[in-house]
């Protein structure tokens, strides 16, 4: 199985801050990396697919980059509705695996 | 707009079989992969397995011996059976559509609302 790790596991930030979350795969997954946002008690929401492509309707303050084993999710100018947990997920091989999540909360 | 809705018993006794159905509306079940994903309370996401519209399946090896996913195209539904459940199987179970994003790329683009399944006597 491909193991996914994320750092940090949690962070505190203020509205307007730039936030960067890192996701690392235990082996190369090319660009087959997706990001999801989940708020407490809610369904995961797709944000980014194939490492750097925004899903329809996702604000442009979200961006993704990376390939191989190292990936980042960046939120420029954090908004109140962005406080949530973010998960990366590899679609390179079976079983599909998710990172443990990064919780972004209010400083 | 595609919508997915899970249904089934919310309480299952230990050693029994968990059975859930996902009903897809607003779109055809054809041409996509249909997955089950679960999330224990306060924890992360775990992919259980998928079924393709052709009927082919693939399961997480950690659960493979206990999982069966099936499809009923006439009802636009797919189902999950998980046998011999224990308290460790208590989780929110989501059904999700996995769509191609081009060139062997796939992502979960539509999710059901999720259903909390508790395993307890």
PDB file of C-alpha atoms in Angstrom:
ATOM      1  CA  UNK A   1       0.000   0.000   0.000  1.00  0.00           C
ATOM      2  CA  UNK A   2       1.090   3.572  -0.622  1.00  0.00           C
ATOM      3  CA  UNK A   3       1.255   5.445   2.667  1.00  0.00           C
ATOM      4  CA  UNK A   4       0.310   9.105   2.701  1.00  0.00           C
ATOM      5  CA  UNK A   5       1.575  11.493   5.342  1.00  0.00           C
ATOM      6  CA  UNK A   6       0.646  15.124   5.917  1.00  0.00           C
ATOM      7  CA  UNK A   7       2.301  17.941   7.785  1.00  0.00           C
ATOM      8  CA  UNK A   8       1.529  19.638   9.947  1.00  0.00           C
ATOM      9  CA  UNK A   9      -1.210  17.581  11.582  1.00  0.00           C
ATOM     10  CA  UNK A  10      -2.793  20.821  12.723  1.00  0.00           C
ATOM     11  CA  UNK A  11      -2.182  24.528  12.484  1.00  0.00           C
ATOM     12  CA  UNK A  12      -3.663  27.727  13.805  1.00  0.00           C
ATOM     13  CA  UNK A  13      -3.995  30.654  11.455  1.00  0.00           C
ATOM     14  CA  UNK A  14      -5.747  33.975  11.141  1.00  0.00           C
ATOM     15  CA  UNK A  15      -8.098  35.242   8.474  1.00  0.00           C
ATOM     16  CA  UNK A  16      -5.990  36.620   5.664  1.00  0.00           C
ATOM     17  CA  UNK A  17      -3.004  34.356   6.331  1.00  0.00           C
ATOM     18  CA  UNK A  18      -1.308  32.254   3.677  1.00  0.00           C
ATOM     19  CA  UNK A  19      -1.452  28.566   4.618  1.00  0.00           C
ATOM     20  CA  UNK A  20       0.579  25.699   3.148  1.00  0.00           C
ATOM     21  CA  UNK A  21      -0.081  22.021   3.833  1.00  0.00           C
ATOM     22  CA  UNK A  22       2.316  19.303   2.708  1.00  0.00           C
ATOM     23  CA  UNK A  23       1.427  15.780   1.630  1.00  0.00           C
ATOM     24  CA  UNK A  24       4.026  13.082   1.006  1.00  0.00           C
ATOM     25  CA  UNK A  25       3.576   9.666  -0.607  1.00  0.00           C
ATOM     26  CA  UNK A  26       5.680   6.647   0.343  1.00  0.00           C
ATOM     27  CA  UNK A  27       6.482   6.096  -3.350  1.00  0.00           C
ATOM     28  CA  UNK A  28       6.076   8.046  -6.536  1.00  0.00           C
ATOM     29  CA  UNK A  29       2.453   8.610  -7.537  1.00  0.00           C
ATOM     30  CA  UNK A  30       3.148  10.880 -10.501  1.00  0.00           C
ATOM     31  CA  UNK A  31       0.473  13.603 -10.223  1.00  0.00           C
ATOM     32  CA  UNK A  32      -2.344  11.280  -9.125  1.00  0.00           C
ATOM     33  CA  UNK A  33      -3.062  13.256  -5.986  1.00  0.00           C
ATOM     34  CA  UNK A  34      -6.354  14.770  -4.884  1.00  0.00           C
ATOM     35  CA  UNK A  35      -7.268  17.140  -2.047  1.00  0.00           C
ATOM     36  CA  UNK A  36     -10.504  17.273  -0.042  1.00  0.00           C
ATOM     37  CA  UNK A  37     -11.854  19.679   2.573  1.00  0.00           C
ATOM     38  CA  UNK A  38     -14.008  18.422   5.417  1.00  0.00           C
ATOM     39  CA  UNK A  39     -15.822  20.519   7.990  1.00  0.00           C
ATOM     40  CA  UNK A  40     -17.033  18.967  11.258  1.00  0.00           C
ATOM     41  CA  UNK A  41     -20.032  16.727  10.709  1.00  0.00           C
ATOM     42  CA  UNK A  42     -19.974  17.344   6.970  1.00  0.00           C
ATOM     43  CA  UNK A  43     -19.151  15.411   3.829  1.00  0.00           C
ATOM     44  CA  UNK A  44     -15.659  15.712   2.335  1.00  0.00           C
ATOM     45  CA  UNK A  45     -15.674  18.264  -0.452  1.00  0.00           C
ATOM     46  CA  UNK A  46     -13.425  17.778  -3.487  1.00  0.00           C
ATOM     47  CA  UNK A  47     -10.994  20.671  -3.905  1.00  0.00           C
ATOM     48  CA  UNK A  48      -8.198  19.712  -6.266  1.00  0.00           C
ATOM     49  CA  UNK A  49      -7.603  16.777  -8.604  1.00  0.00           C
ATOM     50  CA  UNK A  50      -4.456  15.605 -10.359  1.00  0.00           C
ATOM     51  CA  UNK A  51      -2.293  17.626  -7.970  1.00  0.00           C
ATOM     52  CA  UNK A  52      -3.003  21.076  -9.367  1.00  0.00           C
ATOM     53  CA  UNK A  53      -6.445  21.287 -10.976  1.00  0.00           C
ATOM     54  CA  UNK A  54      -9.263  23.053  -9.145  1.00  0.00           C
ATOM     55  CA  UNK A  55     -12.590  21.291  -9.013  1.00  0.00           C
ATOM     56  CA  UNK A  56     -15.474  23.300 -10.447  1.00  0.00           C
ATOM     57  CA  UNK A  57     -16.633  26.047  -8.111  1.00  0.00           C
ATOM     58  CA  UNK A  58     -13.572  26.017  -5.850  1.00  0.00           C
ATOM     59  CA  UNK A  59     -12.233  29.527  -5.154  1.00  0.00           C
ATOM     60  CA  UNK A  60      -8.972  30.492  -6.817  1.00  0.00           C
ATOM     61  CA  UNK A  61      -7.316  31.161  -3.431  1.00  0.00           C
ATOM     62  CA  UNK A  62      -6.804  27.388  -3.308  1.00  0.00           C
ATOM     63  CA  UNK A  63      -3.950  25.934  -5.313  1.00  0.00           C
ATOM     64  CA  UNK A  64      -2.044  22.690  -5.470  1.00  0.00           C
ATOM     65  CA  UNK A  65       1.336  21.677  -6.737  1.00  0.00           C
ATOM     66  CA  UNK A  66       3.773  18.822  -6.791  1.00  0.00           C
ATOM     67  CA  UNK A  67       4.506  15.518  -8.444  1.00  0.00           C
ATOM     68  CA  UNK A  68       6.248  12.294  -7.591  1.00  0.00           C
ATOM     69  CA  UNK A  69       6.167  12.033  -3.810  1.00  0.00           C
ATOM     70  CA  UNK A  70       5.819  15.610  -2.554  1.00  0.00           C
ATOM     71  CA  UNK A  71       2.748  17.798  -2.863  1.00  0.00           C
ATOM     72  CA  UNK A  72       1.430  21.018  -1.377  1.00  0.00           C
ATOM     73  CA  UNK A  73      -1.948  22.637  -0.905  1.00  0.00           C
ATOM     74  CA  UNK A  74      -1.816  26.401  -0.525  1.00  0.00           C
ATOM     75  CA  UNK A  75      -4.575  28.718   0.595  1.00  0.00           C
ATOM     76  CA  UNK A  76      -3.767  32.357  -0.033  1.00  0.00           C
ATOM     77  CA  UNK A  77      -5.655  34.779   2.190  1.00  0.00           C
ATOM     78  CA  UNK A  78      -7.474  32.317   4.471  1.00  0.00           C
ATOM     79  CA  UNK A  79     -11.200  32.989   4.800  1.00  0.00           C
ATOM     80  CA  UNK A  80     -13.524  32.131   7.729  1.00  0.00           C
ATOM     81  CA  UNK A  81     -15.152  29.340   5.723  1.00  0.00           C
ATOM     82  CA  UNK A  82     -11.759  27.677   5.123  1.00  0.00           C
ATOM     83  CA  UNK A  83     -11.346  26.484   8.698  1.00  0.00           C
ATOM     84  CA  UNK A  84     -11.618  22.733   8.244  1.00  0.00           C
ATOM     85  CA  UNK A  85      -9.616  19.526   7.952  1.00  0.00           C
ATOM     86  CA  UNK A  86      -7.825  18.883   4.676  1.00  0.00           C
ATOM     87  CA  UNK A  87      -7.048  15.417   3.338  1.00  0.00           C
ATOM     88  CA  UNK A  88      -4.844  14.339   0.479  1.00  0.00           C
ATOM     89  CA  UNK A  89      -5.596  11.099  -1.394  1.00  0.00           C
ATOM     90  CA  UNK A  90      -3.654   9.115  -3.969  1.00  0.00           C
ATOM     91  CA  UNK A  91      -5.407   7.564  -6.939  1.00  0.00           C
ATOM     92  CA  UNK A  92      -2.247   5.992  -8.393  1.00  0.00           C
ATOM     93  CA  UNK A  93      -2.817   2.479  -7.117  1.00  0.00           C
ATOM     94  CA  UNK A  94      -5.141   0.186  -5.236  1.00  0.00           C
ATOM     95  CA  UNK A  95      -5.907   0.521  -2.393  1.00  0.00           C
ATOM     96  CA  UNK A  96      -6.754   4.205  -2.691  1.00  0.00           C
ATOM     97  CA  UNK A  97      -5.319   5.817   0.418  1.00  0.00           C
ATOM     98  CA  UNK A  98      -5.831   9.091   2.233  1.00  0.00           C
ATOM     99  CA  UNK A  99      -3.497  11.147   4.336  1.00  0.00           C
ATOM    100  CA  UNK A 100      -4.320  11.491   8.057  1.00  0.00           C
ATOM    101  CA  UNK A 101      -5.575  15.045   7.593  1.00  0.00           C
ATOM    102  CA  UNK A 102      -4.460  18.543   8.554  1.00  0.00           C
ATOM    103  CA  UNK A 103      -6.786  20.521  10.780  1.00  0.00           C
ATOM    104  CA  UNK A 104      -6.781  24.262  10.173  1.00  0.00           C
ATOM    105  CA  UNK A 105      -8.289  26.226  13.031  1.00  0.00           C
ATOM    106  CA  UNK A 106      -8.586  29.797  14.120  1.00  0.00           C
ATOM    107  CA  UNK A 107      -5.686  31.413  15.940  1.00  0.00           C
TER     108      UNK A 107
ATOM    109  CA  UNK B   1     -27.076  17.343 -10.311  1.00  0.00           C
ATOM    110  CA  UNK B   2     -25.895  13.900  -9.250  1.00  0.00           C
ATOM    111  CA  UNK B   3     -26.948  12.897  -5.746  1.00  0.00           C
ATOM    112  CA  UNK B   4     -26.037   9.833  -3.706  1.00  0.00           C
ATOM    113  CA  UNK B   5     -27.938   8.598  -0.663  1.00  0.00           C
ATOM    114  CA  UNK B   6     -26.945   5.816   1.709  1.00  0.00           C
ATOM    115  CA  UNK B   7     -29.575   3.669   3.401  1.00  0.00           C
ATOM    116  CA  UNK B   8     -29.613   0.711   5.749  1.00  0.00           C
ATOM    117  CA  UNK B   9     -29.681  -0.198   9.449  1.00  0.00           C
ATOM    118  CA  UNK B  10     -27.754   2.181  11.684  1.00  0.00           C
ATOM    119  CA  UNK B  11     -27.081  -0.460  14.349  1.00  0.00           C
ATOM    120  CA  UNK B  12     -25.475  -3.839  13.721  1.00  0.00           C
ATOM    121  CA  UNK B  13     -24.632  -6.498  16.295  1.00  0.00           C
ATOM    122  CA  UNK B  14     -21.086  -7.828  16.607  1.00  0.00           C
ATOM    123  CA  UNK B  15     -20.346 -10.809  14.333  1.00  0.00           C
ATOM    124  CA  UNK B  16     -23.281  -9.943  12.067  1.00  0.00           C
ATOM    125  CA  UNK B  17     -23.281  -8.459   8.552  1.00  0.00           C
ATOM    126  CA  UNK B  18     -23.427  -4.744   7.799  1.00  0.00           C
ATOM    127  CA  UNK B  19     -25.522  -4.031   4.702  1.00  0.00           C
ATOM    128  CA  UNK B  20     -25.819  -0.634   3.046  1.00  0.00           C
ATOM    129  CA  UNK B  21     -27.282   0.586  -0.224  1.00  0.00           C
ATOM    130  CA  UNK B  22     -26.418   3.731  -2.140  1.00  0.00           C
ATOM    131  CA  UNK B  23     -29.036   5.162  -4.482  1.00  0.00           C
ATOM    132  CA  UNK B  24     -27.783   7.365  -7.295  1.00  0.00           C
ATOM    133  CA  UNK B  25     -30.099  10.019  -8.691  1.00  0.00           C
ATOM    134  CA  UNK B  26     -29.684  12.769 -11.252  1.00  0.00           C
ATOM    135  CA  UNK B  27     -27.371  10.711 -13.418  1.00  0.00           C
ATOM    136  CA  UNK B  28     -26.626   7.279 -14.757  1.00  0.00           C
ATOM    137  CA  UNK B  29     -24.595   4.696 -12.910  1.00  0.00           C
ATOM    138  CA  UNK B  30     -22.858   3.883 -16.181  1.00  0.00           C
ATOM    139  CA  UNK B  31     -19.243   4.799 -17.008  1.00  0.00           C
ATOM    140  CA  UNK B  32     -18.103   5.447 -13.469  1.00  0.00           C
ATOM    141  CA  UNK B  33     -16.496   3.730 -10.515  1.00  0.00           C
ATOM    142  CA  UNK B  34     -18.667   3.586  -7.391  1.00  0.00           C
ATOM    143  CA  UNK B  35     -16.909   3.412  -4.049  1.00  0.00           C
ATOM    144  CA  UNK B  36     -17.533   2.954  -0.379  1.00  0.00           C
ATOM    145  CA  UNK B  37     -15.404   4.961   2.046  1.00  0.00           C
ATOM    146  CA  UNK B  38     -15.633   4.996   5.821  1.00  0.00           C
ATOM    147  CA  UNK B  39     -14.541   7.270   8.648  1.00  0.00           C
ATOM    148  CA  UNK B  40     -14.440   6.111  12.277  1.00  0.00           C
ATOM    149  CA  UNK B  41     -15.542   8.812  14.737  1.00  0.00           C
ATOM    150  CA  UNK B  42     -12.840  11.446  15.055  1.00  0.00           C
ATOM    151  CA  UNK B  43     -10.523   9.667  12.605  1.00  0.00           C
ATOM    152  CA  UNK B  44      -9.507   9.769   8.953  1.00  0.00           C
ATOM    153  CA  UNK B  45     -10.896   8.319   5.755  1.00  0.00           C
ATOM    154  CA  UNK B  46     -10.503   4.710   4.630  1.00  0.00           C
ATOM    155  CA  UNK B  47     -11.374   3.464   1.158  1.00  0.00           C
ATOM    156  CA  UNK B  48     -13.264   0.168   1.323  1.00  0.00           C
ATOM    157  CA  UNK B  49     -13.595  -0.707  -2.351  1.00  0.00           C
ATOM    158  CA  UNK B  50     -15.285   0.058  -5.638  1.00  0.00           C
ATOM    159  CA  UNK B  51     -17.434  -1.461  -8.326  1.00  0.00           C
ATOM    160  CA  UNK B  52     -17.255  -0.403 -11.948  1.00  0.00           C
ATOM    161  CA  UNK B  53     -20.468  -0.100 -13.941  1.00  0.00           C
ATOM    162  CA  UNK B  54     -19.431  -3.259 -15.806  1.00  0.00           C
ATOM    163  CA  UNK B  55     -19.563  -5.127 -12.504  1.00  0.00           C
ATOM    164  CA  UNK B  56     -15.832  -5.516 -11.884  1.00  0.00           C
ATOM    165  CA  UNK B  57     -14.735  -4.863  -8.322  1.00  0.00           C
ATOM    166  CA  UNK B  58     -11.647  -3.999  -6.333  1.00  0.00           C
ATOM    167  CA  UNK B  59     -11.341  -4.045  -2.559  1.00  0.00           C
ATOM    168  CA  UNK B  60      -8.984  -2.769   0.100  1.00  0.00           C
ATOM    169  CA  UNK B  61      -6.814  -5.776   1.017  1.00  0.00           C
ATOM    170  CA  UNK B  62      -7.299  -4.942   4.697  1.00  0.00           C
ATOM    171  CA  UNK B  63     -11.025  -5.703   4.344  1.00  0.00           C
ATOM    172  CA  UNK B  64     -11.127  -7.916   1.271  1.00  0.00           C
ATOM    173  CA  UNK B  65     -12.025 -11.136   3.073  1.00  0.00           C
ATOM    174  CA  UNK B  66     -15.159  -9.532   4.551  1.00  0.00           C
ATOM    175  CA  UNK B  67     -16.369  -7.165   1.808  1.00  0.00           C
ATOM    176  CA  UNK B  68     -18.703  -7.567  -1.126  1.00  0.00           C
ATOM    177  CA  UNK B  69     -19.849  -4.671  -3.319  1.00  0.00           C
ATOM    178  CA  UNK B  70     -22.611  -5.253  -5.844  1.00  0.00           C
ATOM    179  CA  UNK B  71     -24.509  -3.227  -8.419  1.00  0.00           C
ATOM    180  CA  UNK B  72     -28.145  -3.023  -9.531  1.00  0.00           C
ATOM    181  CA  UNK B  73     -28.163  -0.905 -12.671  1.00  0.00           C
ATOM    182  CA  UNK B  74     -31.931  -1.225 -13.075  1.00  0.00           C
ATOM    183  CA  UNK B  75     -32.384   0.617  -9.781  1.00  0.00           C
ATOM    184  CA  UNK B  76     -29.307   2.867 -10.112  1.00  0.00           C
ATOM    185  CA  UNK B  77     -28.041   1.430  -6.834  1.00  0.00           C
ATOM    186  CA  UNK B  78     -24.925  -0.210  -5.490  1.00  0.00           C
ATOM    187  CA  UNK B  79     -24.525  -2.000  -2.199  1.00  0.00           C
ATOM    188  CA  UNK B  80     -21.984  -2.899   0.462  1.00  0.00           C
ATOM    189  CA  UNK B  81     -21.882  -5.997   2.616  1.00  0.00           C
ATOM    190  CA  UNK B  82     -19.322  -6.282   5.401  1.00  0.00           C
ATOM    191  CA  UNK B  83     -19.374  -9.533   7.328  1.00  0.00           C
ATOM    192  CA  UNK B  84     -18.304 -10.452  10.853  1.00  0.00           C
ATOM    193  CA  UNK B  85     -18.349  -6.878  12.106  1.00  0.00           C
ATOM    194  CA  UNK B  86     -16.751  -5.734  15.348  1.00  0.00           C
ATOM    195  CA  UNK B  87     -16.725  -2.451  17.241  1.00  0.00           C
ATOM    196  CA  UNK B  88     -13.767  -1.414  15.070  1.00  0.00           C
ATOM    197  CA  UNK B  89     -16.170  -1.225  12.120  1.00  0.00           C
ATOM    198  CA  UNK B  90     -18.173   1.548  13.780  1.00  0.00           C
ATOM    199  CA  UNK B  91     -17.877   4.506  11.424  1.00  0.00           C
ATOM    200  CA  UNK B  92     -19.628   6.917   9.118  1.00  0.00           C
ATOM    201  CA  UNK B  93     -19.958   5.090   5.809  1.00  0.00           C
ATOM    202  CA  UNK B  94     -19.974   7.174   2.636  1.00  0.00           C
ATOM    203  CA  UNK B  95     -20.766   6.143  -0.890  1.00  0.00           C
ATOM    204  CA  UNK B  96     -18.972   8.128  -3.572  1.00  0.00           C
ATOM    205  CA  UNK B  97     -18.592   8.396  -7.327  1.00  0.00           C
ATOM    206  CA  UNK B  98     -15.105   8.214  -8.722  1.00  0.00           C
ATOM    207  CA  UNK B  99     -14.782   9.975 -12.044  1.00  0.00           C
ATOM    208  CA  UNK B 100     -11.985  10.188 -14.533  1.00  0.00           C
ATOM    209  CA  UNK B 101     -10.069  13.444 -14.565  1.00  0.00           C
ATOM    210  CA  UNK B 102      -8.188  12.358 -17.654  1.00  0.00           C
ATOM    211  CA  UNK B 103      -5.270  10.064 -18.438  1.00  0.00           C
ATOM    212  CA  UNK B 104      -5.668   7.439 -15.675  1.00  0.00           C
ATOM    213  CA  UNK B 105      -6.487  10.160 -13.156  1.00  0.00           C
ATOM    214  CA  UNK B 106      -9.513   9.642 -10.899  1.00  0.00           C
ATOM    215  CA  UNK B 107     -11.073  11.560  -8.034  1.00  0.00           C
ATOM    216  CA  UNK B 108     -14.114  11.224  -5.801  1.00  0.00           C
ATOM    217  CA  UNK B 109     -16.311  13.989  -7.168  1.00  0.00           C
ATOM    218  CA  UNK B 110     -19.710  13.213  -5.639  1.00  0.00           C
ATOM    219  CA  UNK B 111     -20.345  11.870  -2.141  1.00  0.00           C
ATOM    220  CA  UNK B 112     -23.383  10.726  -0.224  1.00  0.00           C
ATOM    221  CA  UNK B 113     -24.296  12.416   3.045  1.00  0.00           C
ATOM    222  CA  UNK B 114     -22.825   9.565   5.022  1.00  0.00           C
ATOM    223  CA  UNK B 115     -24.426   7.196   7.485  1.00  0.00           C
ATOM    224  CA  UNK B 116     -23.204   6.411  10.979  1.00  0.00           C
ATOM    225  CA  UNK B 117     -23.152   2.672  11.531  1.00  0.00           C
ATOM    226  CA  UNK B 118     -22.687   1.554  15.110  1.00  0.00           C
ATOM    227  CA  UNK B 119     -21.628  -1.976  15.947  1.00  0.00           C
ATOM    228  CA  UNK B 120     -22.947  -2.843  19.368  1.00  0.00           C
ATOM    229  CA  UNK B 121     -24.946  -5.537  21.112  1.00  0.00           C
TER     230      UNK B 121
END
